[in-house]
């Protein structure tokens, strides 16, 4: 069985994966992937559990989910856990990402989106234990992401979320997914600066950045140009990032999503962040 260090190194080392796109199981989208995307420049993010029969085998893959809420007092059923990790293995995912959240989008009580954690004495240790158990059982590298926070749950300072995320990342050797729209929505909701929240993660390994999709509040949504400018800030602060994933919003039309992918890909062709640099 691989050690924590070996699993973490699989995420933070190696060549950059490039620009990530969501997996949509439709003939039209598959045609777009095969005709317009480059396996040496793009990778596919597969939300699990889902139908993975048609996921292209010639692209690198990562897995993502919102069905294993790491901060919740209760875990989902064993079947859901097994389904997620077994599918991650089937697609040979470089890593699987989940949120530091409660409730998630699994069966039972839910609100249709991830909720920021409610702080309790055992929160950090519980999350670390859970991630370690998943890695020991299934041997798949793990990365962790914060969702947006719109409520303070009884006076919790929003900065504590980012401090907690960094502590978990360092203590458990778990790299981080930095979601730009989530961070921006949180900063706006609590009258903080975007850069202030980012600075709290310095010293932790950022493996992946999310752009594109937003949270559930219209107040926190940003334009593509704003998101792009914030991405530049993130890459300057965290240059070791291996992948930049263009997230698919819940209400985003496939045509609009494909156009966003085209624009992001075009801009990166002439950016400083070189995907196929031999030094990466």
C-alpha positions as a printed Julia matrix, in Angstrom:
280×3 Matrix{Float64}:
   0.0    0.0     0.0
   1.28   3.46   -0.89
   2.2    5.83    1.92
   0.66   9.28    2.46
   3.83  10.86    1.09
   3.79   8.7    -2.04
   0.13   9.52   -2.69
   0.72  13.25   -2.17
   3.76  13.18   -4.47
   1.63  11.64   -7.21
  -0.49  14.79   -7.11
   2.13  17.51   -6.71
   4.89  16.06   -8.92
   4.99  15.15  -12.58
   4.13  17.14  -15.67
   1.31  19.61  -15.78
  -1.96  18.08  -16.94
  -3.12  21.26  -18.65
  -6.68  22.52  -19.02
  -9.41  20.35  -17.54
 -12.94  20.0   -18.86
 -15.99  18.44  -17.27
 -17.28  15.13  -18.56
 -20.74  15.37  -20.13
 -22.13  12.08  -21.37
 -23.63  13.16  -24.69
 -22.74  12.38  -28.33
 -22.44  16.08  -29.21
 -20.04  16.82  -26.37
 -17.97  13.71  -27.09
 -17.7   14.91  -30.67
 -16.43  18.28  -29.38
 -13.81  16.56  -27.22
 -12.55  14.32  -29.99
 -12.47  17.0   -32.68
 -11.31  20.09  -30.79
  -9.4   19.04  -27.69
  -5.82  17.79  -27.48
  -4.92  14.91  -25.09
  -1.51  16.51  -24.55
  -3.08  19.82  -23.56
  -6.45  18.9   -22.01
  -7.67  16.47  -19.38
 -11.15  15.37  -18.3
 -12.71  15.89  -14.88
 -15.29  13.18  -14.16
 -17.86  13.78  -11.43
 -18.53  10.53   -9.62
 -20.52   8.39   -9.34
 -21.75   8.59  -12.93
 -21.84   6.72  -16.21
 -18.21   6.35  -17.26
 -18.66   3.95  -20.18
 -18.02   6.6   -22.83
 -15.22   8.58  -21.15
 -12.4    8.8   -23.74
  -9.46   6.58  -22.84
  -6.84   8.72  -24.61
  -7.21  11.7   -22.23
  -5.78  12.03  -18.73
  -8.49  12.02  -16.06
  -9.12  13.33  -12.57
 -12.14  12.54  -10.41
 -14.33  14.96   -8.49
 -17.39  14.5    -6.32
 -19.75  16.12   -3.84
 -21.16  12.9    -2.43
 -18.59  12.31    0.34
 -18.92  15.5     2.48
 -15.73  15.43    4.53
 -16.85  17.68    7.39
 -20.17  15.98    8.01
 -20.65  14.05   11.24
 -22.07  11.18    9.22
 -20.65   9.45    6.19
 -22.66   8.37    3.15
 -23.48   4.71    2.64
 -20.7    2.22    2.02
 -22.13   1.6    -1.43
 -21.74   5.25   -2.44
 -18.18   5.35   -1.09
 -17.22   2.15   -2.92
 -18.89   3.27   -6.15
 -17.0    6.57   -6.15
 -13.57   5.06   -5.52
 -14.03   2.04   -7.76
 -15.01   4.31  -10.64
 -12.03   6.56   -9.9
  -9.82   3.49  -10.28
 -11.59   2.42  -13.47
 -10.89   5.72  -15.18
  -7.32   5.74  -13.77
  -7.84   9.14  -12.16
  -4.7   11.0   -11.11
  -6.57  12.04   -7.97
 -10.04  12.44   -6.52
 -11.26  15.76   -5.15
 -13.91  16.35   -2.51
 -15.13  19.3    -0.45
 -14.55  20.34    3.13
 -18.3   20.54    3.57
 -21.42  19.15    5.18
 -24.41  17.48    3.52
 -23.04  17.4    -0.01
 -25.39  16.22   -2.75
 -25.9   12.64   -1.69
 -29.25  10.94   -1.01
 -31.25  11.98    2.05
 -31.29  15.43    3.63
 -29.68  17.87    1.23
 -29.92  21.39   -0.12
 -28.69  20.69   -3.63
 -25.25  22.16   -3.01
 -22.31  21.87   -0.65
 -22.44  23.75    2.66
 -19.47  25.22    4.51
 -18.54  23.28    7.67
 -19.93  23.94   11.12
 -16.98  24.17   13.46
 -16.73  21.68   16.32
 -13.85  20.41   18.45
 -13.33  17.23   16.44
 -13.72  18.76   12.97
 -10.08  18.82   11.85
  -9.21  15.41   13.28
 -12.39  13.89   11.87
 -11.65  15.13    8.36
  -8.03  13.93    8.52
  -9.09  10.49    9.82
 -11.66  10.15    7.07
  -9.27  11.09    4.28
  -6.54   8.8     5.61
  -8.99   5.91    5.81
 -10.12   6.49    2.24
  -6.53   6.57    1.0
  -5.49   3.52    3.0
  -8.51   1.56    1.77
  -8.49   2.54   -1.89
  -4.96   3.8    -2.58
  -6.07   6.8    -4.61
  -4.52  10.26   -4.07
  -6.89  12.77   -2.49
  -7.25  16.54   -2.87
  -9.52  18.81   -0.86
 -11.54  21.9    -1.77
 -13.49  24.6     0.06
 -16.94  25.49   -1.17
 -18.39  28.98   -0.83
 -19.46  30.26    2.59
 -22.52  32.49    2.79
 -23.38  32.03    6.49
 -21.23  32.24    9.6
 -23.01  29.44   11.52
 -22.99  31.32   14.8
 -20.1   33.75   14.5
 -17.39  31.64   12.86
 -14.84  33.89   11.2
 -14.62  33.01    7.51
 -10.83  33.19    7.77
 -10.98  30.09    9.97
 -12.09  28.03    6.96
  -8.9   28.83    5.08
  -6.74  28.33    8.15
  -8.41  24.96    8.71
  -7.97  23.97    5.06
  -4.26  24.76    5.19
  -3.79  22.9     8.5
  -5.51  19.8     7.13
  -3.48  20.01    3.93
  -0.15  20.23    5.76
  -0.87  17.81    8.62
  -2.44  15.13    6.42
  -0.21  15.82    3.39
  -3.28  16.48    1.22
  -2.97  18.96   -1.68
  -5.66  21.58   -2.27
  -8.08  22.51   -5.05
  -8.41  26.3    -5.15
 -11.81  27.28   -6.52
 -11.78  30.88   -7.73
 -15.56  31.54   -7.85
 -16.02  29.92   -4.43
 -13.26  32.06   -2.96
 -14.61  35.21   -4.58
 -18.16  34.51   -3.39
 -16.89  33.98    0.16
 -14.78  37.14    0.09
 -17.71  39.2    -1.13
 -20.16  37.74    1.39
 -17.88  38.61    4.32
 -16.38  41.85    2.98
 -12.88  40.39    2.65
 -10.43  40.78   -0.19
  -9.86  37.91   -2.6
  -6.1   38.22   -2.13
  -6.43  38.1     1.67
  -8.12  34.71    1.51
  -5.54  33.41   -0.97
  -2.66  34.51    1.25
  -3.93  32.25    4.03
  -3.1   29.22    1.87
   0.54  30.12    1.27
   2.77  27.23    2.28
   0.25  24.57    1.27
   0.38  22.62   -1.99
  -2.21  23.81   -4.53
  -2.6   21.04   -7.1
  -5.57  22.29   -9.08
  -7.46  25.52   -9.72
 -11.14  25.77  -10.65
 -12.5   28.52  -12.85
 -15.77  28.93  -14.71
 -18.68  27.87  -12.55
 -20.01  29.93   -9.64
 -21.7   29.23   -6.33
 -25.43  29.3    -5.64
 -25.71  33.03   -4.9
 -25.96  35.58   -7.71
 -24.15  38.01   -5.41
 -20.98  35.95   -5.69
 -20.94  35.4    -9.44
 -18.22  37.03  -11.51
 -17.57  37.67  -15.18
 -15.16  35.6   -17.22
 -12.68  38.49  -17.41
 -12.74  38.91  -13.63
 -12.21  35.18  -13.22
  -9.32  35.24  -15.71
  -7.62  38.13  -13.92
  -8.0   36.32  -10.61
  -6.56  33.18  -12.19
  -3.44  35.15  -13.13
  -3.13  36.24   -9.49
  -3.5   32.63   -8.32
  -0.87  31.32  -10.73
   1.6   33.97   -9.64
   1.0   33.01   -6.01
   0.86  29.23   -6.59
   2.96  28.44   -9.7
   3.21  24.71   -8.89
  -0.39  24.06   -9.95
  -0.72  21.0   -12.22
  -4.18  21.54  -13.63
  -6.7   24.29  -14.29
 -10.23  22.94  -14.55
 -13.01  24.83  -16.31
 -15.97  23.94  -14.12
 -19.44  23.34  -15.56
 -22.16  25.4   -13.86
 -25.5   23.82  -13.04
 -27.41  26.03  -15.48
 -24.66  26.42  -18.09
 -25.63  25.41  -21.61
 -23.25  22.96  -23.26
 -22.66  25.34  -26.18
 -21.67  28.17  -23.81
 -19.43  25.82  -21.85
 -17.62  24.68  -25.0
 -17.05  28.31  -25.99
 -15.53  29.0   -22.57
 -13.19  26.04  -23.0
 -12.15  27.35  -26.41
 -11.39  30.79  -24.99
  -9.43  29.46  -22.01
  -7.41  27.14  -24.25
  -6.66  29.95  -26.68
  -5.4   32.24  -23.93
  -3.16  29.6   -22.44
  -1.46  28.93  -25.73
   0.31  32.28  -25.3
   0.49  32.46  -21.5
   3.49  32.14  -19.18
   1.99  28.99  -17.63
   3.5   26.39  -19.97
   1.66  23.08  -19.92
   4.24  20.99  -21.77
   7.35  22.6   -20.31
   9.96  19.87  -19.76
  10.86  21.45  -16.42
   7.37  20.76  -15.02
